[in-house]
XYZ file of N, CA and C in Angstrom:
771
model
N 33.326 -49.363 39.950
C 33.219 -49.694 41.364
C 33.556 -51.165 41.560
N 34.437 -51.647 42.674
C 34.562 -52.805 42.985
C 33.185 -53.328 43.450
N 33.136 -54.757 43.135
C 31.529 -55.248 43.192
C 31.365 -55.002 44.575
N 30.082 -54.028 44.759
C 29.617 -53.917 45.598
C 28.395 -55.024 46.429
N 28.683 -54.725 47.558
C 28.603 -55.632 48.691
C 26.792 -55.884 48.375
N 26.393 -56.892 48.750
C 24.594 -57.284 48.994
C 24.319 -56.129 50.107
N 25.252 -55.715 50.935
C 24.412 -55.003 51.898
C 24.356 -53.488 52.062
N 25.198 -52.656 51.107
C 25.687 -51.951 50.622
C 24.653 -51.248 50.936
N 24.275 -50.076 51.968
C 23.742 -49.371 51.973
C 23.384 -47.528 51.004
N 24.591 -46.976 50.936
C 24.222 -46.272 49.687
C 25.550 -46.290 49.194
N 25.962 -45.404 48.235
C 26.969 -45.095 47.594
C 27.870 -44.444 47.300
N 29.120 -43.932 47.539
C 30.189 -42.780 47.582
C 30.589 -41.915 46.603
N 31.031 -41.046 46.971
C 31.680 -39.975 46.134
C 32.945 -41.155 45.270
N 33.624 -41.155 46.029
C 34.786 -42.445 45.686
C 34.380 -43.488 44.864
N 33.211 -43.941 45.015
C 32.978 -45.692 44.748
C 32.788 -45.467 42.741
N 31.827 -43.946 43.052
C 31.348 -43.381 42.082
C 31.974 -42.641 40.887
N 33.233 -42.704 41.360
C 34.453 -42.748 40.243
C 34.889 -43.418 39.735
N 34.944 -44.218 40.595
C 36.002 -45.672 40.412
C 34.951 -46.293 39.228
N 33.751 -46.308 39.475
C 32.289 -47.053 38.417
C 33.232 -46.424 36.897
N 32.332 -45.214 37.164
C 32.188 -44.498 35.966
C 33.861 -44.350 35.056
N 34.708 -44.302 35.848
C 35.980 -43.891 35.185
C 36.200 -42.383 34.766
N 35.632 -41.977 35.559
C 35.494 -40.193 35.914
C 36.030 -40.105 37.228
N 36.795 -38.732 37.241
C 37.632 -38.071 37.658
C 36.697 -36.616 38.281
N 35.697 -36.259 37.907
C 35.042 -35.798 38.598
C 33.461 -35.812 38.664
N 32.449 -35.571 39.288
C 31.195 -36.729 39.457
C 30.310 -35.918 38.159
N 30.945 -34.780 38.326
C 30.066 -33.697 37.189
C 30.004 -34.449 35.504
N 31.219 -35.067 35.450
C 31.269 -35.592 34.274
C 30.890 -36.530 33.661
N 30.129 -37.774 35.054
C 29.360 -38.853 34.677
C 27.976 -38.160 33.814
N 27.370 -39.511 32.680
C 26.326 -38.968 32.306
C 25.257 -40.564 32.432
N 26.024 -41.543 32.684
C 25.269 -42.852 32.562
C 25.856 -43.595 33.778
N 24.803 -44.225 34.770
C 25.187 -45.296 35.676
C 23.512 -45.918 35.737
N 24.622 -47.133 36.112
C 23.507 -48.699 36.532
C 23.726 -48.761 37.663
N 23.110 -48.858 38.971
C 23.207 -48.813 40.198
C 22.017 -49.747 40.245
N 21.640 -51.077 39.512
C 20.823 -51.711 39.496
C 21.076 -52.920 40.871
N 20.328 -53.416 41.852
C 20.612 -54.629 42.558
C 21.689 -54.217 43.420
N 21.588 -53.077 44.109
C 23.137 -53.333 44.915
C 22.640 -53.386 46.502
N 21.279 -53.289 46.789
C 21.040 -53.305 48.161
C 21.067 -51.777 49.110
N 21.019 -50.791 48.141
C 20.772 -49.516 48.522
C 19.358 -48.856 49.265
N 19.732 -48.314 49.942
C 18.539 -47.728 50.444
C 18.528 -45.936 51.110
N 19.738 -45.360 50.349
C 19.610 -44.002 50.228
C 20.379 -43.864 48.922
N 20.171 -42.660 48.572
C 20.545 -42.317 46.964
C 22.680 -41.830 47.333
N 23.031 -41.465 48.179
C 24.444 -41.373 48.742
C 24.711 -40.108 47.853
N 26.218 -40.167 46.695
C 26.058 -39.481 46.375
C 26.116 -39.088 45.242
N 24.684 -39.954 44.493
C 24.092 -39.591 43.329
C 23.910 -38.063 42.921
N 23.042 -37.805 43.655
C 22.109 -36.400 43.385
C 23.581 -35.635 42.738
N 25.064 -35.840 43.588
C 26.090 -34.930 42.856
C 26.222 -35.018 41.743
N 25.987 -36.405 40.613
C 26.226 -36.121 39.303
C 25.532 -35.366 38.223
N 25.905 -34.367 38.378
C 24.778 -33.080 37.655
C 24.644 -33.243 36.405
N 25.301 -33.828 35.675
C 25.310 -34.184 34.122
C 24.754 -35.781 33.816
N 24.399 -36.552 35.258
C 23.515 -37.552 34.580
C 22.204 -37.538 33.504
N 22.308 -38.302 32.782
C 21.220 -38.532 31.498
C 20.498 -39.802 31.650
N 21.097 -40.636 32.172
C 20.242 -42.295 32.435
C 20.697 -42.458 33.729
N 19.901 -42.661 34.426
C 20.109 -43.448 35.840
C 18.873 -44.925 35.829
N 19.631 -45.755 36.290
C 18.950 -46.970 36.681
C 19.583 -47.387 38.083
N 17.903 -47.516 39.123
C 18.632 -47.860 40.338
C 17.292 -48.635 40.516
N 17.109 -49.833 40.057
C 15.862 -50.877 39.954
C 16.386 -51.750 40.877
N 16.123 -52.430 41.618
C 15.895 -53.903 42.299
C 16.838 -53.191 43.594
N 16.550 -52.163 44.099
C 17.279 -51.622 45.729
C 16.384 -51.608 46.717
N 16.649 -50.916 47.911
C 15.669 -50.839 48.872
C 15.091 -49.218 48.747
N 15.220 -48.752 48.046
C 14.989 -47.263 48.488
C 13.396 -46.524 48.377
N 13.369 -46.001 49.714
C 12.308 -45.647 49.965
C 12.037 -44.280 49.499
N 12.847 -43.388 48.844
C 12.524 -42.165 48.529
C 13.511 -41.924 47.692
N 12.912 -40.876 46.518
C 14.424 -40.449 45.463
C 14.144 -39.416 45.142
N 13.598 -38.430 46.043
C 13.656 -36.743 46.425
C 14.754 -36.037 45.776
N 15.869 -36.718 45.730
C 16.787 -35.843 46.150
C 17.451 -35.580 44.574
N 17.044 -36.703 43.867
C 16.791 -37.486 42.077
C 16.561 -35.579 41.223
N 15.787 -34.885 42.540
C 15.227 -33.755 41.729
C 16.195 -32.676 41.343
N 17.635 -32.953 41.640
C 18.795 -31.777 41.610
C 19.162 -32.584 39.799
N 19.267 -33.355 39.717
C 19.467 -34.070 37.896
C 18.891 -33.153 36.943
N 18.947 -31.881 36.812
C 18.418 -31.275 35.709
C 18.588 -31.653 34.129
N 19.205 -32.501 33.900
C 19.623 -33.075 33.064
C 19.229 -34.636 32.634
N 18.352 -35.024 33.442
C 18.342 -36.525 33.479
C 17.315 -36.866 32.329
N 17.333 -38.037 31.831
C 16.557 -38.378 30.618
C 15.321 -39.198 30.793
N 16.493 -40.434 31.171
C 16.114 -41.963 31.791
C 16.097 -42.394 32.834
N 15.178 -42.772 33.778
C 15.383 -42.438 35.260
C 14.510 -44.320 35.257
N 14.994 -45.079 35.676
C 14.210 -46.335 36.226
C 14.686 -46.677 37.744
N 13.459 -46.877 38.723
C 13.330 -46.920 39.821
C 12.562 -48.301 39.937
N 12.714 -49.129 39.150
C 11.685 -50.443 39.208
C 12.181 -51.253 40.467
N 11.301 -51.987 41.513
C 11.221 -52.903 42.455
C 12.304 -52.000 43.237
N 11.307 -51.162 43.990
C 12.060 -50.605 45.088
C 10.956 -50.574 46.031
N 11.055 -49.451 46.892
C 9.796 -49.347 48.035
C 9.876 -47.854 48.048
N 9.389 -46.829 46.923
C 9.359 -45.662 46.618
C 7.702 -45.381 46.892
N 7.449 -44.791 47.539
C 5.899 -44.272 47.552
C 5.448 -42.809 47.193
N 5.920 -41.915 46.512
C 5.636 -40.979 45.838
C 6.962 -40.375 44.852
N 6.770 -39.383 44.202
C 7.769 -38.843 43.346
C 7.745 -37.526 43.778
N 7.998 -36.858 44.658
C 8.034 -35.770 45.465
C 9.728 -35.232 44.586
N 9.280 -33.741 44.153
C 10.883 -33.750 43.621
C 11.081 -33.502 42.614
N 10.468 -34.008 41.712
C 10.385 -34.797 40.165
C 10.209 -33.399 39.238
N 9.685 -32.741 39.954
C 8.819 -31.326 39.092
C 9.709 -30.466 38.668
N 10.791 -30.920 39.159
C 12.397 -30.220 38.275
C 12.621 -30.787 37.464
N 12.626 -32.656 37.353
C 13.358 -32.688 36.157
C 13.049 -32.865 34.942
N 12.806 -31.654 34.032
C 12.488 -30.980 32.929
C 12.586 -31.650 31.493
N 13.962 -32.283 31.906
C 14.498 -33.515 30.622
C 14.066 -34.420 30.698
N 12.860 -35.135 31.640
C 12.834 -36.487 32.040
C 12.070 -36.863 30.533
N 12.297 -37.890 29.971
C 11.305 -38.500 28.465
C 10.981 -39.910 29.396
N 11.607 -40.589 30.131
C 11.125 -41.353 30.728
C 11.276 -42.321 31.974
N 9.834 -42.593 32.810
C 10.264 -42.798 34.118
C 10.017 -44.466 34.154
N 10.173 -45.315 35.186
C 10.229 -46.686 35.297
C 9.850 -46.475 37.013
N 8.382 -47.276 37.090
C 8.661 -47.380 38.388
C 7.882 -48.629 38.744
N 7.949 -49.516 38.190
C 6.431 -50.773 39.125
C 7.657 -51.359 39.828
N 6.941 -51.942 40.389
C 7.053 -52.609 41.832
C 7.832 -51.927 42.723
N 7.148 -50.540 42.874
C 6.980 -49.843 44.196
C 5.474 -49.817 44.962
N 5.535 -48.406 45.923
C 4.349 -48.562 46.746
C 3.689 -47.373 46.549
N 3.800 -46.850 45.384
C 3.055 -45.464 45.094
C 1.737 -45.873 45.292
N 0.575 -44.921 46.306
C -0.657 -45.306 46.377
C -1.910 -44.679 46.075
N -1.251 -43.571 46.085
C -3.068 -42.431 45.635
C -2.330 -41.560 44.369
N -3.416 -41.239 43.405
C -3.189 -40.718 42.547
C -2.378 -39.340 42.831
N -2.817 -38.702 43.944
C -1.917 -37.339 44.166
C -0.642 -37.256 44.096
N -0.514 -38.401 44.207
C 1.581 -39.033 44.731
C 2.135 -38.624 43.402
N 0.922 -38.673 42.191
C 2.153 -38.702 40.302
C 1.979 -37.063 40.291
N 1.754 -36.333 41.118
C 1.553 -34.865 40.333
C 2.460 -34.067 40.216
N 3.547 -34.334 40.880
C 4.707 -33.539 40.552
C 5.174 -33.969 38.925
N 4.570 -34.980 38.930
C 5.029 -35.359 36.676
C 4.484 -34.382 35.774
N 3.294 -33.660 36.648
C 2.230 -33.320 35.674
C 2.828 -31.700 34.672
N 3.862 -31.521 34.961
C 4.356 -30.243 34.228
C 5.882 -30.742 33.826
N 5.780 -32.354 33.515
C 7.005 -32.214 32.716
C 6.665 -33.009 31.083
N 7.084 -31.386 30.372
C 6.343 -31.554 29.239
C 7.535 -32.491 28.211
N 8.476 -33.107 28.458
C 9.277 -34.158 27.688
C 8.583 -35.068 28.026
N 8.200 -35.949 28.962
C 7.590 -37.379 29.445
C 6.927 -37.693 28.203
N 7.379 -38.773 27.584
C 6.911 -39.199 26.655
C 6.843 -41.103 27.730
N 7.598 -41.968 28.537
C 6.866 -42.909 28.480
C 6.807 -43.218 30.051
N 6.032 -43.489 30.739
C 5.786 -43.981 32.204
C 4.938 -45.364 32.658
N 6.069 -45.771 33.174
C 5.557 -47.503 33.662
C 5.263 -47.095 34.639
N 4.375 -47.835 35.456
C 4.060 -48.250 36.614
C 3.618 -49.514 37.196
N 3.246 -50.363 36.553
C 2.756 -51.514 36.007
C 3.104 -52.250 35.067
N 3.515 -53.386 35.079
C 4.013 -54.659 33.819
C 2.828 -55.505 34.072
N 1.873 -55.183 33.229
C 0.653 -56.567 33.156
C 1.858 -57.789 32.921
N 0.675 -58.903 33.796
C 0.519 -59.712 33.827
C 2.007 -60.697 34.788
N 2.840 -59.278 35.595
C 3.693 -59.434 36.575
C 3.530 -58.866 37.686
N 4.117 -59.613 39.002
C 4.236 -58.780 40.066
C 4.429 -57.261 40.642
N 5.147 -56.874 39.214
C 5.816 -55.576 39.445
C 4.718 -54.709 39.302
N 3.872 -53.873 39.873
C 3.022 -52.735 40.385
C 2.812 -51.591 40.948
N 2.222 -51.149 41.423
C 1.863 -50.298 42.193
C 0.419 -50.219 42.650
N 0.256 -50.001 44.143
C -1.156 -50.183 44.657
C -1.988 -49.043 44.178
N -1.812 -47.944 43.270
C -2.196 -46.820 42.910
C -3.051 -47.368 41.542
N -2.173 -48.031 40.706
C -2.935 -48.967 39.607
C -4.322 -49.604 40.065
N -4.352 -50.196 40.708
C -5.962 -51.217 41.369
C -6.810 -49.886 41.208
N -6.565 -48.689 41.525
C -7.403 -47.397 41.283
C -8.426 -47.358 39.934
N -9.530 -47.581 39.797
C -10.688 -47.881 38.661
C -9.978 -46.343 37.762
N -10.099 -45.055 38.798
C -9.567 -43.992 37.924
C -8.554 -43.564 37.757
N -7.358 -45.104 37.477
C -6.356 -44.506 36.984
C -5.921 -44.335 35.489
N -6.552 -45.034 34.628
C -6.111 -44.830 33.174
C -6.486 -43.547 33.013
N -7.552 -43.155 33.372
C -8.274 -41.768 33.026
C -7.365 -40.426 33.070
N -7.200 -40.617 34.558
C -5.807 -39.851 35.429
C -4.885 -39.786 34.363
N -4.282 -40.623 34.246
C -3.094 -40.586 34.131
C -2.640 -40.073 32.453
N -4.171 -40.500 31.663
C -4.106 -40.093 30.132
C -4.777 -38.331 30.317
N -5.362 -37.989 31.202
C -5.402 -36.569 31.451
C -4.121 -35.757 32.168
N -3.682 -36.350 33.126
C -2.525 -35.480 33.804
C -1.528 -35.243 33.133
N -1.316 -36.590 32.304
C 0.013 -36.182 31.635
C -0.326 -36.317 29.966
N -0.839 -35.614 29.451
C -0.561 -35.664 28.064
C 0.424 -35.902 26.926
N 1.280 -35.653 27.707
C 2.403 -35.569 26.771
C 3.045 -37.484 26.470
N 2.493 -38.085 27.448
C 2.579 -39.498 26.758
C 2.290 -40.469 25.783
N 3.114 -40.703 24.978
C 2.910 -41.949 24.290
C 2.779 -43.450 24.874
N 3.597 -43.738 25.533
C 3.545 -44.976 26.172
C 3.274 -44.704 27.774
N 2.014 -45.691 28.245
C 1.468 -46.250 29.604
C 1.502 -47.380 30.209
N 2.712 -48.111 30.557
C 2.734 -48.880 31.214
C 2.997 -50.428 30.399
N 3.913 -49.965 28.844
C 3.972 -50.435 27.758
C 3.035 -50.595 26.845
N 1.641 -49.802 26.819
C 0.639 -49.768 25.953
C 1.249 -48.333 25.115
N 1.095 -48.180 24.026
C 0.967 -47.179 23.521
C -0.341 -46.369 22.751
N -0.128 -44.947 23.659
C -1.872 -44.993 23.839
C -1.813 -42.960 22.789
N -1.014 -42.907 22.593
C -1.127 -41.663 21.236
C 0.158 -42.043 20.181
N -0.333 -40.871 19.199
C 0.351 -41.273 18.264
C 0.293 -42.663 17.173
N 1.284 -42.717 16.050
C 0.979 -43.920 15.244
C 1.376 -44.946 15.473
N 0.302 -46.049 15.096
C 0.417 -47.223 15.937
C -0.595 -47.439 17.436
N -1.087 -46.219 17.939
C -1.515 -46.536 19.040
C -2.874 -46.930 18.777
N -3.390 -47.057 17.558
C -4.882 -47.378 17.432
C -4.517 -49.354 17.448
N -3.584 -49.458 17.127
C -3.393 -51.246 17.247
C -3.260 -51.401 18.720
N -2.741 -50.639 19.560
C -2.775 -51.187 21.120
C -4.181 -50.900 21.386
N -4.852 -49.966 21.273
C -6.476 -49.858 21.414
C -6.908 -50.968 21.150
N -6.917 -51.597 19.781
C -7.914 -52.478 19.432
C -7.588 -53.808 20.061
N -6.658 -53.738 20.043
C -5.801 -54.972 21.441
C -6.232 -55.289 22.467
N -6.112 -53.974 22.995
C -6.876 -54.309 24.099
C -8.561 -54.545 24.242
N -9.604 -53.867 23.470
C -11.014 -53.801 23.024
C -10.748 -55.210 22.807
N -10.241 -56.093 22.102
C -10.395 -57.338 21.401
C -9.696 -58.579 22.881
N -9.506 -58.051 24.095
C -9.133 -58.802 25.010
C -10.032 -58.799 26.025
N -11.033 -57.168 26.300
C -11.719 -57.374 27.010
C -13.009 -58.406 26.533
N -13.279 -58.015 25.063
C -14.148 -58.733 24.431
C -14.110 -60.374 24.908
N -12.773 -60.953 24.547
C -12.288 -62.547 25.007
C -12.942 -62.228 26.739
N -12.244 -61.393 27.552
C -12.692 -61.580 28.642
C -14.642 -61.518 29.163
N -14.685 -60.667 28.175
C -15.876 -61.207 29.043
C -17.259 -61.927 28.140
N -16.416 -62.666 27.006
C -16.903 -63.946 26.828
C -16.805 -65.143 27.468
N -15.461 -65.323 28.143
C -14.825 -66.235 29.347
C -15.893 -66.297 30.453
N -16.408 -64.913 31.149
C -16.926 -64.566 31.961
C -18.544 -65.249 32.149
N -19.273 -65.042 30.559
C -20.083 -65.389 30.039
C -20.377 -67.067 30.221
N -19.064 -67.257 29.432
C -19.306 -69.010 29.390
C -19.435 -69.660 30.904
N -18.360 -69.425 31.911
C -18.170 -69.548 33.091
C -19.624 -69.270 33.889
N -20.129 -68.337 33.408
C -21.253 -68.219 34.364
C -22.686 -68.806 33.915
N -22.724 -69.238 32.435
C -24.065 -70.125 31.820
C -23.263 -71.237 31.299
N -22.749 -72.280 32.116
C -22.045 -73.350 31.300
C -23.216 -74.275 30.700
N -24.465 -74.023 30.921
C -25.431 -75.309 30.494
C -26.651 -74.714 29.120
N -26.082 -73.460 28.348
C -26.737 -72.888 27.520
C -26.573 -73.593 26.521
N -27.741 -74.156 26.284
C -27.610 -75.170 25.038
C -27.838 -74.885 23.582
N -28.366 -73.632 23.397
C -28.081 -72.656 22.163
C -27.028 -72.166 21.718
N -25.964 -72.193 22.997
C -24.673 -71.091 22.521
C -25.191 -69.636 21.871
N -25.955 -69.388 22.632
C -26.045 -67.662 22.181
C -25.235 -66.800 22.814
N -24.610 -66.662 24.134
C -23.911 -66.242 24.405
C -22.410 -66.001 23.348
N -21.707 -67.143 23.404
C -21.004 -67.678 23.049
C -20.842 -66.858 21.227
N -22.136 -66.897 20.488
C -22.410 -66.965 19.442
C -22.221 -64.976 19.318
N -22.602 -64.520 20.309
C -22.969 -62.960 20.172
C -21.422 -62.631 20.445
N -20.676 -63.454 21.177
C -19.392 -62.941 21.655
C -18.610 -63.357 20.649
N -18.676 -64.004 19.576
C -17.845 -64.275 18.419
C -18.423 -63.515 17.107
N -19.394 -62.958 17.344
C -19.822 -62.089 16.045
C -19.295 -60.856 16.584
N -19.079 -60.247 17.923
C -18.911 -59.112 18.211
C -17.221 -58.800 18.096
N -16.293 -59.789 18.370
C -14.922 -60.279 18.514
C -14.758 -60.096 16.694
N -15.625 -60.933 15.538
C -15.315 -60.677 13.922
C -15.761 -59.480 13.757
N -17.046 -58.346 14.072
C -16.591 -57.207 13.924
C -15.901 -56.378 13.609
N -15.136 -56.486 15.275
C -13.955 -55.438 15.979
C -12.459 -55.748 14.844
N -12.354 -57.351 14.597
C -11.197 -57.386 13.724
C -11.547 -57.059 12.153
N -12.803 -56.880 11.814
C -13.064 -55.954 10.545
C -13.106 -54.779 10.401
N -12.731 -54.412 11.815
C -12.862 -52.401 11.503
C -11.243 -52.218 11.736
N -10.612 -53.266 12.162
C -9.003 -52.938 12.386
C -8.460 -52.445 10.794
N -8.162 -51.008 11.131
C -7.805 -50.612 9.852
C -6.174 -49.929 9.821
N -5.300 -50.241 9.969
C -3.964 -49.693 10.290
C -3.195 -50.038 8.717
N -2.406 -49.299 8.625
C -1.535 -49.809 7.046
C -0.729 -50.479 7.586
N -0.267 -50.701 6.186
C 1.117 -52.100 6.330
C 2.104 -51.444 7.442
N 2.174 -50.139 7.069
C 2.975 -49.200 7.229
C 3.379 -49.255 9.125
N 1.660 -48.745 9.384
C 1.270 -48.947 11.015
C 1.737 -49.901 11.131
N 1.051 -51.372 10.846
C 0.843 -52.409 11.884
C 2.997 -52.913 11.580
N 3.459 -52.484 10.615
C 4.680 -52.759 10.966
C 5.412 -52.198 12.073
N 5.185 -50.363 12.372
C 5.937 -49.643 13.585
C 4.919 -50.689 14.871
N 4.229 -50.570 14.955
C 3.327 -51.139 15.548
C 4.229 -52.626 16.075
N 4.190 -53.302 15.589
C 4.711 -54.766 15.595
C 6.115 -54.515 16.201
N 6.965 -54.059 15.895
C 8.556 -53.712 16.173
C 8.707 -52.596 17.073
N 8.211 -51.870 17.449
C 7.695 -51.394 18.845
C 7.063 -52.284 20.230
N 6.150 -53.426 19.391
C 5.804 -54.143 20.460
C 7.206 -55.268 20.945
N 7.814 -55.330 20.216
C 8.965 -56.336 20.034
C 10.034 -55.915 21.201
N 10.061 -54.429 20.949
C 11.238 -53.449 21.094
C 10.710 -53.951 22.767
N 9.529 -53.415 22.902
C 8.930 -53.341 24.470
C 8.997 -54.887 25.484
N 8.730 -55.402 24.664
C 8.584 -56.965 25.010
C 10.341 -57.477 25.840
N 11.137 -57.042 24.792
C 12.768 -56.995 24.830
C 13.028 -56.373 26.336
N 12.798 -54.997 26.556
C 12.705 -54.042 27.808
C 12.069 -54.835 28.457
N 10.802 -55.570 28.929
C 10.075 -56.366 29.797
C 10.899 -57.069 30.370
N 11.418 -57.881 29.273
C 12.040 -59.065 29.896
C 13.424 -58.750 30.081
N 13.916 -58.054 30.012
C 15.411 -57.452 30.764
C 15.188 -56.898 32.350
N 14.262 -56.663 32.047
C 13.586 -55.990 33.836
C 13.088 -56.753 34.295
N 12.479 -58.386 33.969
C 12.020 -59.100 34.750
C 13.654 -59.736 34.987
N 14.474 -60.392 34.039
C 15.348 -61.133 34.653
C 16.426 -60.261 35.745
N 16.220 -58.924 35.748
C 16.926 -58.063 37.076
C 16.597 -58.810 37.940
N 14.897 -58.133 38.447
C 14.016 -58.707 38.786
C 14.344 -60.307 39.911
N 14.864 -61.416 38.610
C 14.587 -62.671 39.204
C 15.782 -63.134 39.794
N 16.882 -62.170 39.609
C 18.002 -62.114 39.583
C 18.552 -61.711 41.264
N 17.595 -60.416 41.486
C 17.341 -59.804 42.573
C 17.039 -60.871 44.018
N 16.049 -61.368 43.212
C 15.257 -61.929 43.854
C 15.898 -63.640 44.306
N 16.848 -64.243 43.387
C 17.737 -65.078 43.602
C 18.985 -65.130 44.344
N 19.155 -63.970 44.375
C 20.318 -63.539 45.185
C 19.646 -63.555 46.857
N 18.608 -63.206 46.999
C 18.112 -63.279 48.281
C 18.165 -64.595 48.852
N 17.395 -64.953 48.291
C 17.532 -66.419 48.629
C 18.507 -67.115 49.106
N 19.810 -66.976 47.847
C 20.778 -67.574 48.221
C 21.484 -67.154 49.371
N 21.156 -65.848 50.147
C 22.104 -65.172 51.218
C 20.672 -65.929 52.496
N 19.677 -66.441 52.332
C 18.970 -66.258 53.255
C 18.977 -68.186 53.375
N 19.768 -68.886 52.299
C 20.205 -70.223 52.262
C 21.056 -70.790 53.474
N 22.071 -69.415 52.992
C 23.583 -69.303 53.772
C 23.819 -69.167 54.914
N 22.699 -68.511 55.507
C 22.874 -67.678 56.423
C 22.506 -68.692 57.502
N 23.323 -68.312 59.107
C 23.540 -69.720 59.927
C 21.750 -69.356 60.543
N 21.474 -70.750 61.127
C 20.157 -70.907 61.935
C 20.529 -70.053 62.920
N 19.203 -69.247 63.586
C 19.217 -68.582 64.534
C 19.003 -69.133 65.643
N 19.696 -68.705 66.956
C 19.841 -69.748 67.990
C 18.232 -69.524 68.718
């Protein structure tokens, strides 16, 4: 596709050849439709033999239509304005979805996922970034979401079954621990025993004496976290990328009278 426009509302039969270097849409199996300023799917849904779609940093408010892809693998929808997955319960091949920084909000919105038995990984959330969903702040969503969908290994880049996932467990156990020693100190700063302090560092050497993973683990373990870390930060610099481009059109753009 010739570089498409910032304002580019959706996408063509035509444009969608010209991308791919296909001759007919059936035959695409991979597009990046990342950042183009979209805000309907156009005419995606026709490529019936897609396997990866990425349409991260657009405007689109719904990807319903995502559900004719019987074939699709890789589906990332990151930093859009998507508020449910209505649809989804077709696609059968999905192993994995991408969605934070949308507006998905009640747990009911993920249930069309709940009978697709490939899903092996689903973001919704990048700790310790903007990218979210107001459905996350939900106290019962880890619960949810490690019951609805079983079939996951990875939550939101934690990996929470399978080998290796006892090192993201203890990871995290060994962060809340820090946290709410923080919490502790912050709230008795004038304890002149350090017992607090003292119970939260015997409880912290514990937890790292029962960490029992082999060389074996904590290596997949380690290079998995690497692997993920890599993916993070390719989706944040979309992301900042996205987000720079705005700017610069909102630099440009003449004063309003």
């Amino acid at each position: 596709m010739a570089a498409a426009g910032k304002h580019e509302t959706e996408v063509t039969e035509k444009e969608l050849k010209k991308l791919s270097g296909e001759f007919d849409l059936e035959c695409i199996d991979f597009l990046d439709l990342s950042d183009r300023g979209l805000t309907s799917l156009g005419a995606i849904p026709l490529c019936s033999s897609l396997r990866v779609l990425h349409l991260s940093c657009n405007s689109l408010t719904s990807a319903t239509a995502l559900g004719q892809l019987a074939q699709l693998e890789e589906l990332d929808l990151s930093a859009n304005h998507i508020t449910g997955v209505d649809g989804f319960e077709t696609l059968e091949a999905l192993r994995r979805l991408d969605l934070p920084g949308n507006e998905i909000a009640q747990l009911e919105a993920l249930l069309p996922l709940a009978g697709l038995l490939h899903l092996q990984r689903l973001t919704l959330q990048l700790p310790g970034t903007p990218l979210t969903n107001p459905v996350c702040s939900d106290p019962a969503y880890p619960t949810f979401t490690r019951e609805t969908f079983p079939t996951l290994v990875w939550l939101d880049g934690e990996k929470i079954s399978g080998p290796g996932s006892e090192f993201y467990i203890q990871c995290r156990g060994i962060d809340e621990q820090l946290e709410r020693a923080a919490d502790r100190h912050k709230n008795r700063p004038g304890d002149e025993n350090g017992e607090p302090e003292k119970r939260g560092i015997e409880s912290l050497e514990d937890t790292l004496a029962h960490m029992t993973l082999s060389d074996e683990q904590a290596a997949e373990a380690v290079s998995q976290l690497l692997e993920e870390c890599g993916e993070t930060s390719h989706r944040l610099q979309e992301h900042i990328t996205a987000l720079r481009k705005e700017l610069a059109v909102d630099t440009l753009a003449p004063p309003r009278s």
